Amino acid sequence: MYRYDEFDSAFVKQRVTQFRGQVARRLAGELSEDEFKPLRLMNGLYLQLHAYMLRVAIPYGTLSSRQMRKLAHIARTYDRGYGHFTTRQNIQYNWPKLEDVPEILEELAEVEMHAIQTSGNCIRNVTADHFAGASADEIEDPRIYAEIIRQWSSLHPEFSFLPRKFKIAITGAPNDRAAVRLHDIGLQLCRNDAGAVGFEVIVGGGQGRTPIIGTTIRKFLPKAHLLSYLEAILRVYNQLGRRDNLYKARIKILLQQTGAEAFARQVEEEWVHLKDGALTLPAEEIERIEAYFAPPAFEGLPPSDPAFDVRRFEDRDFARWVRSNVAAHKQSGYAIVSISLKPEGEAPGDASAAQMEAVADLAEAYSFDEVLVSHEQNLVLPHVKLSDLPKVWDKLVAFGLATPNIGLVSDIIACPGLDYCNLANARSIPVAQRISQRFRDLNRQHEIGDLKIKISGCINACGHHHVGHIGILGVDKKGEEFYQITLGGSADENAAIGKIVGPAFSYDDVVDAVDSIVDTYLGLRQDNEKFNDTYARVGITPFKEKLYAAA
Amino acid sequence: MPLLKDGQAIDDPWAALPETAPVQDGTTEPALDVDLIVTLDQWRAKREALLQRNGRLGLRLRSDQSPAEIASDLAHFDLIALEFPKFTDGRAYSYARLLRERHGFSGELRAVGNVLRDQLFFMLRCGFDSFEVASHESIAAWHAAISEVTVLYQPAGSGPATGGVLGGPLGRARAVAAE
Ligand code: HEM
Ligand code: SF4
């Protein structure tokens, strides 16, 4: 895992001192809230419906047990005993006091963490595949490059006041778990014909009120040029991106208005000047960062383990959990464990201090001290021996962390919605809770199989509803909460924006509507067809007919 | 408005050409030897007359006017002032770097408009070297603003990165080689 060098530590410490001064100036009344706003936003501090919210970056979603324990400590000491893992590999604290924030940042700095660039119109925390370093389909660990981008983008003097926020995601595997086609820039590690590893560069994806799938503007970018090429993209965007209208300010709109080809040409023209300059990455430096992400000291193990097999045979609950929450590892005898933060009836992504500590203990004992945070608001123990799985499971059960629903109908992404957010039209979390209660029968969930439901409380799409297999969007109809449903969305390598199925449903009816859609799917699916495949084959009509039949 | 330059608050030796002033009209025209800052429109309209003056010339650009538009004229100017209509409008950061790093502009690069203490650090790094500041915060506060962070991950107008993958001995050597 990446460890700060002296330079990184000095950087974060200086920022804490700086922010301490800014908070002091605010508390002393030297700064107005308006003047303070951009400063606090650069340190991840938002003003929400009820209180300040602090968003802490988890760079490329990777945590050590020490860092996880610190997050638990902060939840307990400065908040109400829990934290909220978000879709952007961040953790949010919903109730910190302004005067405590410098202290919290100081504590975070002790474990090499910070809240820099988790908000504001700058390059945000870079996100990466949550199976990085563990999955069998990986070409290279994407975190090497996420770390390199983190450094380059930290307090970038030219790009700290962009037209709008800017999100970069990176994946090292062809099976895209990082939604790279839905980010301002998506980077997909790939090989060219000569076998060299580089990046496919995808630009202009995004959600919000104008959902757009990103466009590939360069099929292959050699590693050495990663930063100069990114700088070229950002420089074009910084100069030409719209600043007159908040809703048209993202790079996706620039790309649309310029035309993808013309935009790509502008980038290449800028790049000519930057290429081979001071931003060129030396191979030695890439190797230096790569060494931090070197695979841990795996034992040579056979691909199966008798104790594991026995437990699976004897314990149906364990077996069911293995089916949904345990994924294949690149190393024989190891597995990837996903920890669901979506137990029935709870707010997706919330974890208590005790749960965080339990996960930290497990990571330390059984996963080479590593935890990953997924953009689906779950946690991952990336390197667990098959023979340790029963012990890991027992502990997860004890802490309410063993819900066997990864990828299933109750593994819902939901935004904060009306319970926390001042932009919301409707509640999101209670809808997620009610859906998970409706489908509480876990065997039924397993029978339904992979199905992604995503819920946003308004068109800003923080809950990714556009790319849910079933997407749910809160709308306001004459002051009442209604929910518009979309079908067929996807955030992976087959990225697609869902289509609206018909008139919206009331808060009371929306869960029935989801149930009806699932029923239609089960009735029509052939073999082990996935939801989106059935949908692609039969179209929207059968779903519609059943949904609106009674009306 | 105080002007910050080289860590000092100084009296601005430059005058702005009034929007309406006809350059040839002896009455309202600034003296021939006054250092004068003109807008892009004024420059375009009165170029020949302005070139006849004895004083130095400066050019003031709005945030929607890229220096690339007049790259070939830059040699006529000893100062370029880039506007920040709002501190959130960050286009001039790119313009500043392009002026310094691509067009080789070595005169005074002035930040004008909504220039706030906490933006100074970024501006300096992009190559600005004078700042028209609205606030009456002490010079000490401005000094603090630019010395709070000394750890630089990226090479930019003001110099190379000091650490990270682009800094360190390696990065520095390459930054020098590239210049
Ligand atoms: C509760 C306060 C929140 C507010 C006021 C808020 C506001 C917004 C706004 C205005 C946008 C649209 C940006 C645009 O399209 O340019 C947006 C997008 C987004 N937000 Fe939030 N958000 C909140 C919470 C969250 C949380 C908790 C998460 C993570 C779980 C989140 C994740 C996202 C994501 C992933 C997008 C996707 C749109 C994109 O970047 O393309 N937001 N948010
Ligand atoms: S989608 Fe809308 S309601 Fe939900 S968090 Fe984002 S802004 Fe708030």
XYZ file of C-alpha atoms in Angstrom, chain A:
551
model
C 0.000 0.000 0.000
C 1.177 3.525 -0.648
C 2.967 5.124 2.283
C 3.496 8.847 2.507
C 7.039 10.005 2.173
C 8.209 13.053 4.140
C 7.076 15.232 1.334
C 3.494 13.961 1.373
C 3.308 14.272 5.155
C 4.629 17.800 5.054
C 2.039 18.659 2.433
C -0.906 17.395 4.461
C 0.353 18.955 7.687
C 0.808 22.326 6.061
C -2.726 22.137 4.758
C -4.107 21.378 8.213
C -2.292 24.371 9.679
C -3.565 26.511 6.861
C -7.144 25.413 7.404
C -6.838 25.874 11.144
C -6.011 29.494 10.411
C -8.949 29.819 8.058
C -11.384 28.348 10.578
C -10.011 30.704 13.224
C -10.548 33.647 10.886
C -14.101 32.465 10.236
C -14.888 31.985 13.912
C -13.430 35.415 14.653
C -15.689 36.923 12.022
C -12.804 38.009 9.777
C -14.188 35.834 7.007
C -17.831 35.921 5.976
C -19.580 32.626 5.257
C -19.369 33.562 1.560
C -15.628 34.064 1.716
C -15.147 31.011 3.893
C -17.189 28.771 1.618
C -14.575 28.112 -1.105
C -11.936 27.558 1.571
C -13.938 25.057 3.567
C -15.022 23.321 0.380
C -11.395 22.821 -0.565
C -11.120 20.941 2.702
C -14.212 18.825 2.206
C -16.471 20.730 4.554
C -20.053 21.195 3.373
C -22.969 22.980 4.930
C -25.984 20.677 4.809
C -29.595 20.792 5.858
C -28.893 20.325 9.561
C -25.185 20.755 10.101
C -21.717 20.755 8.596
C -20.717 17.592 6.787
C -17.079 16.570 6.467
C -16.077 14.453 3.507
C -12.814 12.602 3.900
C -10.969 11.208 0.911
C -10.036 7.555 0.766
C -7.596 7.725 -2.120
C -8.415 4.992 -4.645
C -10.554 3.439 -1.930
C -7.695 1.785 -0.059
C -7.366 1.754 3.736
C -5.029 0.118 6.211
C -6.437 -1.174 9.489
C -4.765 1.739 11.245
C -6.587 4.189 9.012
C -9.892 2.378 9.442
C -9.491 2.507 13.219
C -8.869 6.220 12.979
C -12.078 6.655 10.995
C -13.898 4.763 13.738
C -12.284 6.916 16.403
C -13.384 10.087 14.629
C -16.927 8.768 14.279
C -17.045 8.085 17.987
C -15.280 11.210 19.236
C -16.527 13.934 16.935
C -19.696 12.525 15.409
C -22.610 10.375 16.469
C -20.765 7.092 16.387
C -21.021 6.287 12.720
C -19.773 7.320 9.306
C -21.223 7.066 5.846
C -19.278 5.455 2.993
C -20.195 7.135 -0.268
C -20.253 6.193 -3.928
C -17.030 8.109 -4.476
C -14.777 6.170 -2.181
C -15.069 8.801 0.496
C -16.389 8.676 4.019
C -18.700 11.386 5.260
C -19.352 12.541 8.775
C -22.698 14.225 9.099
C -22.421 16.008 12.424
C -18.979 17.513 13.065
C -18.702 20.896 14.794
C -16.839 23.565 12.875
C -14.404 24.227 15.694
C -13.554 20.507 15.841
C -12.761 20.180 12.171
C -9.095 21.267 12.333
C -8.641 18.705 15.122
C -10.246 16.005 13.000
C -8.007 16.893 10.076
C -5.004 16.755 12.377
C -5.988 13.270 13.504
C -6.493 12.204 9.904
C -3.054 13.548 8.970
C -1.545 11.228 11.590
C -2.679 8.306 9.452
C -1.908 9.909 6.104
C -5.445 10.946 5.341
C -7.120 14.241 4.548
C -10.187 15.904 3.091
C -8.390 17.891 0.423
C -10.218 18.241 -2.879
C -13.232 16.216 -1.870
C -15.368 19.156 -2.943
C -15.132 22.386 -4.894
C -14.490 22.901 -8.589
C -11.208 21.083 -8.656
C -9.917 17.636 -9.534
C -11.578 15.391 -6.972
C -10.347 12.310 -5.206
C -9.444 9.828 -7.960
C -11.431 6.609 -7.738
C -10.358 3.116 -8.787
C -11.586 -0.446 -9.126
C -12.477 -1.792 -5.673
C -10.986 -5.173 -6.559
C -7.667 -3.530 -7.451
C -4.692 -5.727 -6.742
C -6.835 -8.802 -6.232
C -8.968 -9.567 -9.266
C -7.949 -12.137 -11.815
C -8.870 -9.970 -14.808
C -6.512 -7.115 -13.973
C -3.817 -5.987 -16.417
C -2.107 -3.815 -13.810
C -3.019 -2.348 -10.468
C -4.839 0.921 -11.317
C -3.893 2.441 -7.961
C -0.346 3.010 -9.135
C -1.679 5.553 -11.592
C -4.381 6.836 -9.266
C -1.609 7.694 -6.804
C 0.410 9.404 -9.510
C -2.668 11.416 -10.501
C -3.363 12.220 -6.855
C 0.049 13.805 -6.573
C -0.173 15.743 -9.798
C -3.672 17.035 -9.059
C -3.041 18.040 -5.429
C -3.427 21.825 -5.185
C -2.786 22.080 -8.883
C -2.161 25.788 -9.347
C -3.877 25.982 -12.713
C -6.837 23.693 -12.101
C -8.188 24.605 -8.685
C -10.901 26.896 -10.083
C -12.315 24.887 -12.942
C -15.762 25.579 -14.403
C -17.064 22.677 -12.311
C -15.949 19.707 -10.243
C -13.852 17.174 -12.078
C -13.874 13.455 -11.448
C -11.372 10.931 -12.712
C -11.797 7.167 -12.397
C -9.412 4.431 -13.390
C -9.641 0.701 -13.844
C -6.997 -1.883 -14.563
C -9.423 -4.567 -15.714
C -11.581 -5.031 -18.799
C -14.557 -5.742 -16.505
C -15.185 -2.207 -15.426
C -16.063 -1.905 -11.739
C -15.097 1.760 -11.531
C -17.690 3.200 -13.949
C -14.972 4.836 -16.049
C -17.442 5.712 -18.792
C -19.414 7.869 -16.384
C -16.674 10.185 -15.224
C -15.261 13.434 -16.546
C -12.212 11.393 -17.437
C -12.149 7.621 -17.370
C -8.910 5.719 -17.779
C -8.900 2.097 -18.785
C -5.581 0.283 -18.653
C -5.103 -1.677 -21.853
C -2.489 -3.274 -24.074
C -1.644 -2.138 -27.576
C -0.759 -4.458 -30.456
C 2.867 -4.468 -29.412
C 1.882 -5.686 -25.942
C 2.771 -2.429 -24.168
C 0.501 -1.284 -21.351
C -1.097 2.150 -21.531
C -4.446 3.848 -21.192
C -7.597 4.201 -23.189
C -8.717 7.749 -22.446
C -12.450 8.326 -22.139
C -13.770 11.850 -21.681
C -17.065 13.530 -20.988
C -19.099 10.904 -19.204
C -21.315 11.923 -16.341
C -24.632 11.678 -14.647
C -26.596 14.553 -13.157
C -29.418 16.081 -15.169
C -27.684 15.322 -18.454
C -26.468 11.735 -18.282
C -23.891 10.982 -20.941
C -21.653 8.001 -21.652
C -18.061 9.130 -22.135
C -16.298 9.132 -25.497
C -12.913 7.571 -26.148
C -10.650 10.337 -27.424
C -7.477 8.284 -27.423
C -7.299 4.530 -27.814
C -3.819 4.157 -26.433
C -1.786 6.549 -24.348
C 1.679 5.374 -23.280
C 2.167 5.536 -19.519
C 4.966 8.065 -19.642
C 2.577 10.629 -21.098
C -0.289 10.178 -18.665
C 0.125 13.491 -16.879
C 0.954 15.638 -19.867
C -2.139 14.330 -21.622
C -4.349 14.928 -18.600
C -2.921 18.423 -18.308
C -3.791 19.057 -21.953
C -7.396 17.934 -21.420
C -7.767 20.032 -18.292
C -6.214 23.076 -19.915
C -8.620 22.955 -22.834
C -11.521 22.498 -20.441
C -10.397 25.236 -18.068
C -10.309 27.757 -20.890
C -13.342 26.693 -22.885
C -15.728 25.034 -20.429
C -18.876 27.058 -19.844
C -18.947 29.268 -16.790
C -22.246 31.012 -17.406
C -24.498 28.145 -16.399
C -23.892 25.720 -13.559
C -25.743 22.963 -15.350
C -23.731 23.297 -18.538
C -20.333 23.603 -16.940
C -19.186 19.990 -16.870
C -16.739 18.788 -19.497
C -19.426 16.503 -20.943
C -21.325 19.570 -22.197
C -18.170 21.098 -23.698
C -17.524 17.833 -25.476
C -21.049 17.779 -26.841
C -21.035 21.392 -27.924
C -17.584 21.207 -29.498
C -18.057 17.756 -30.968
C -15.946 14.870 -29.734
C -13.615 14.914 -32.711
C -12.987 18.629 -32.573
C -12.441 18.394 -28.838
C -9.980 15.544 -29.254
C -8.131 17.648 -31.831
C -7.896 20.598 -29.439
C -6.470 18.307 -26.795
C -3.928 16.842 -29.186
C -2.887 20.329 -30.308
C -2.321 21.387 -26.728
C -0.568 18.128 -25.969
C 1.997 18.675 -28.735
C 3.413 21.453 -26.573
C 3.359 19.515 -23.320
C 4.422 16.098 -24.476
C 7.968 15.095 -23.517
C 8.201 18.072 -21.165
C 8.467 18.292 -17.408
C 5.340 16.172 -16.905
C 6.832 13.101 -18.523
C 6.807 10.239 -16.051
C 10.195 8.627 -15.606
C 10.032 4.837 -15.686
C 11.938 4.742 -12.381
C 9.254 6.803 -10.687
C 6.454 4.600 -12.002
C 8.387 1.633 -10.650
C 8.887 3.356 -7.318
C 5.128 3.843 -6.923
C 4.443 0.380 -8.311
C 6.553 -1.097 -5.539
C 4.122 0.306 -2.968
C 1.349 -1.689 -4.578
C 3.338 -4.873 -5.048
C 1.283 -7.986 -4.261
C 1.547 -9.027 -0.608
C 3.467 -12.153 0.348
C 0.883 -14.708 -0.731
C 1.444 -18.302 0.342
C 1.519 -20.974 -2.313
C -1.826 -22.676 -1.704
C -3.931 -25.225 -3.550
C -7.056 -23.887 -5.241
C -9.354 -25.521 -2.717
C -9.409 -25.924 1.041
C -11.025 -28.852 2.864
C -12.167 -26.899 5.947
C -13.758 -24.301 3.734
C -15.516 -26.940 1.650
C -16.844 -28.731 4.713
C -18.256 -25.551 6.204
C -19.850 -24.673 2.910
C -21.422 -28.088 2.728
C -22.710 -28.068 6.283
C -23.743 -24.465 6.739
C -26.259 -23.160 4.233
C -26.054 -19.585 5.470
C -22.328 -19.606 5.035
C -22.660 -21.130 1.583
C -25.171 -18.505 0.546
C -22.885 -15.733 1.741
C -19.993 -17.244 -0.198
C -22.116 -17.311 -3.323
C -22.916 -13.603 -3.273
C -20.123 -11.979 -1.280
C -16.981 -13.906 -2.151
C -15.273 -13.428 -5.503
C -12.421 -15.168 -7.277
C -8.902 -13.991 -6.487
C -5.977 -13.950 -8.875
C -3.960 -15.963 -6.371
C -4.751 -19.648 -5.909
C -6.168 -20.411 -2.458
C -7.316 -16.817 -1.810
C -10.611 -15.021 -2.233
C -11.994 -11.498 -2.313
C -14.576 -10.833 0.393
C -17.169 -8.103 -0.003
C -18.690 -6.791 3.202
C -22.209 -5.542 2.705
C -23.136 -2.218 4.281
C -26.725 -2.807 3.217
C -28.386 -4.865 5.918
C -32.131 -5.033 5.719
C -33.782 -1.798 6.720
C -30.625 0.264 7.253
C -29.244 3.310 5.449
C -26.954 2.096 2.633
C -23.300 2.832 3.325
C -23.528 3.574 7.035
C -21.059 1.882 9.371
C -20.778 2.251 13.124
C -17.480 2.792 14.891
C -17.621 -0.763 16.248
C -18.206 -2.153 12.777
C -15.293 -0.184 11.368
C -13.079 -1.546 14.105
C -14.246 -5.093 13.449
C -13.367 -4.675 9.784
C -9.977 -3.225 10.746
C -9.311 -6.260 12.956
C -10.272 -8.627 10.170
C -8.090 -6.826 7.669
C -5.162 -6.991 10.028
C -5.608 -10.651 10.831
C -6.704 -12.045 7.483
C -6.241 -9.628 4.588
C -2.702 -8.297 4.683
C -3.911 -5.225 6.519
C -5.916 -3.959 3.594
C -9.527 -2.830 3.182
C -11.054 -1.391 0.022
C -14.121 0.788 -0.261
C -16.377 0.190 -3.241
C -18.325 2.802 -5.158
C -21.336 0.669 -4.394
C -20.981 1.705 -0.760
C -19.640 -1.601 0.500
C -16.273 -2.653 1.919
C -13.883 -5.251 0.581
C -11.284 -7.486 2.209
C -9.179 -8.105 -0.861
C -6.897 -10.993 0.103
C -8.454 -13.635 2.337
C -7.274 -17.255 2.437
C -10.046 -19.747 1.670
C -9.196 -21.487 4.920
C -9.843 -18.261 6.837
C -13.238 -17.573 5.298
C -15.233 -19.333 8.048
C -13.505 -17.282 10.767
C -14.003 -14.076 8.830
C -17.652 -14.889 8.336
C -18.251 -15.647 11.998
C -16.913 -12.273 13.001
C -18.855 -10.470 10.295
C -22.034 -12.146 11.503
C -21.339 -10.998 15.033
C -21.118 -7.383 13.876
C -24.091 -7.403 11.523
C -21.813 -7.249 8.518
C -22.548 -10.558 6.837
C -25.639 -9.713 4.813
C -25.324 -12.002 1.790
C -26.585 -9.555 -0.798
C -23.679 -8.191 -2.837
C -24.930 -7.362 -6.322
C -28.450 -8.449 -5.393
C -31.686 -6.569 -5.268
C -31.146 -5.192 -1.760
C -27.566 -4.042 -2.489
C -28.971 -0.633 -3.295
C -27.129 2.625 -3.893
C -29.115 5.501 -2.456
C -28.229 9.170 -2.105
C -28.905 11.034 1.176
C -32.154 12.390 -0.233
C -34.668 14.478 1.645
C -33.468 13.248 5.021
C -30.226 15.202 4.676
C -30.067 17.106 1.448
C -31.500 20.528 0.726
C -31.820 19.877 -2.999
C -33.924 16.747 -2.670
C -37.425 16.297 -4.074
C -38.008 13.083 -2.228
C -36.633 10.656 0.304
C -34.194 8.031 -0.955
C -32.948 6.116 2.069
C -36.427 5.098 3.301
C -37.255 3.813 -0.177
C -34.097 1.713 -0.134
C -35.000 0.473 3.322
C -38.504 -0.489 2.253
C -37.266 -2.307 -0.842
C -34.814 -4.283 1.233
C -37.639 -5.180 3.616
C -39.902 -6.252 0.770
C -37.184 -8.556 -0.530
C -36.126 -9.686 2.912
C -36.283 -13.331 1.866
C -32.629 -13.896 1.039
C -33.301 -17.073 -0.884
C -35.589 -15.136 -3.162
C -32.899 -12.504 -3.609
C -30.445 -15.179 -4.622
C -32.959 -16.641 -7.013
C -33.444 -13.226 -8.633
C -29.690 -12.878 -8.942
C -27.669 -9.823 -9.996
C -29.858 -6.784 -10.035
C -28.769 -3.235 -9.393
C -31.262 -0.771 -7.991
C -30.095 2.824 -7.613
C -32.022 5.673 -6.070
C -31.557 9.455 -6.276
C -33.683 12.028 -4.496
C -33.409 14.485 -7.376
C -32.047 14.843 -10.870
C -28.502 15.501 -9.651
C -28.195 11.744 -9.625
C -25.922 11.297 -6.632
C -27.532 7.869 -6.280
C -26.597 6.905 -9.880
C -30.219 6.132 -10.829
C -29.502 6.624 -14.552
C -27.239 3.580 -14.540
C -29.247 1.263 -12.316
C -30.734 -1.800 -13.968
C -33.736 -0.377 -12.171
C -33.281 3.342 -11.515
C -35.481 5.313 -9.167
C -35.605 9.103 -9.279
C -37.433 11.267 -6.775
C -39.577 13.921 -8.444
C -41.846 16.547 -7.012
C -45.461 16.441 -8.144
C -47.435 19.301 -6.665
C -45.436 19.134 -3.473
C -45.695 15.383 -3.147
C -42.914 12.829 -3.420
C -43.122 10.757 -6.582
C -40.686 8.317 -8.113
C -39.862 7.918 -11.764
C -38.504 4.529 -12.743
C -35.965 3.787 -15.469
C -34.893 0.402 -16.806
C -31.802 -0.952 -18.501
C -29.107 1.364 -17.185
C -25.589 0.102 -16.545
C -22.332 1.539 -15.213
C -19.933 -1.169 -16.338
C -18.099 -1.774 -19.614
C -21.516 -1.907 -21.310
C -22.461 1.461 -19.879
C -25.992 2.562 -20.700
C -28.466 5.163 -19.506
C -31.793 3.725 -18.373
C -35.073 4.488 -20.147
C -38.122 5.910 -18.398
C -40.787 3.236 -18.100
C -43.813 5.519 -17.696
C -45.623 7.800 -15.250
C -44.074 8.121 -11.797
C -45.239 6.236 -8.696
C -46.176 7.560 -5.302
C -44.056 6.888 -2.238
C -46.534 4.209 -1.219
C -46.607 2.502 -4.604
C -42.957 2.576 -5.614
C -42.013 -0.635 -3.833
C -44.892 -2.511 -5.491
C -43.677 -1.177 -8.811
C -40.193 -2.577 -8.223
C -41.736 -5.886 -7.225
C -43.788 -5.954 -10.423
C -40.711 -5.270 -12.568
C -38.813 -8.064 -10.854
C -41.765 -10.421 -11.413
C -41.925 -9.569 -15.090
C -38.212 -10.251 -15.387
C -38.435 -13.603 -13.598
C -41.328 -14.632 -15.815
C -39.473 -13.799 -19.010
C -35.858 -14.630 -18.345
C -34.322 -17.539 -20.202
C -31.708 -19.684 -18.528
C -29.472 -17.498 -16.434
C -30.112 -14.367 -18.399
C -29.229 -11.131 -16.576
C -31.842 -8.447 -16.101
C -30.419 -6.151 -18.781
C -30.168 -9.002 -21.266
C -33.794 -9.925 -20.792
C -34.698 -6.276 -21.041
C -32.677 -5.915 -24.253
C -34.382 -8.965 -25.726
C -38.001 -8.240 -24.814
C -37.982 -4.455 -24.693
C -39.797 -2.194 -22.292
C -43.367 -3.140 -23.247
C -43.918 -6.254 -21.119
C -42.665 -4.379 -18.059
C -44.916 -1.466 -18.835
C -47.972 -3.596 -19.445
C -47.720 -5.310 -16.149
C -46.852 -2.141 -14.246
C -49.723 -0.086 -15.504
C -52.227 -2.915 -16.070
C -54.248 -2.165 -12.975
C -54.465 1.564 -13.639
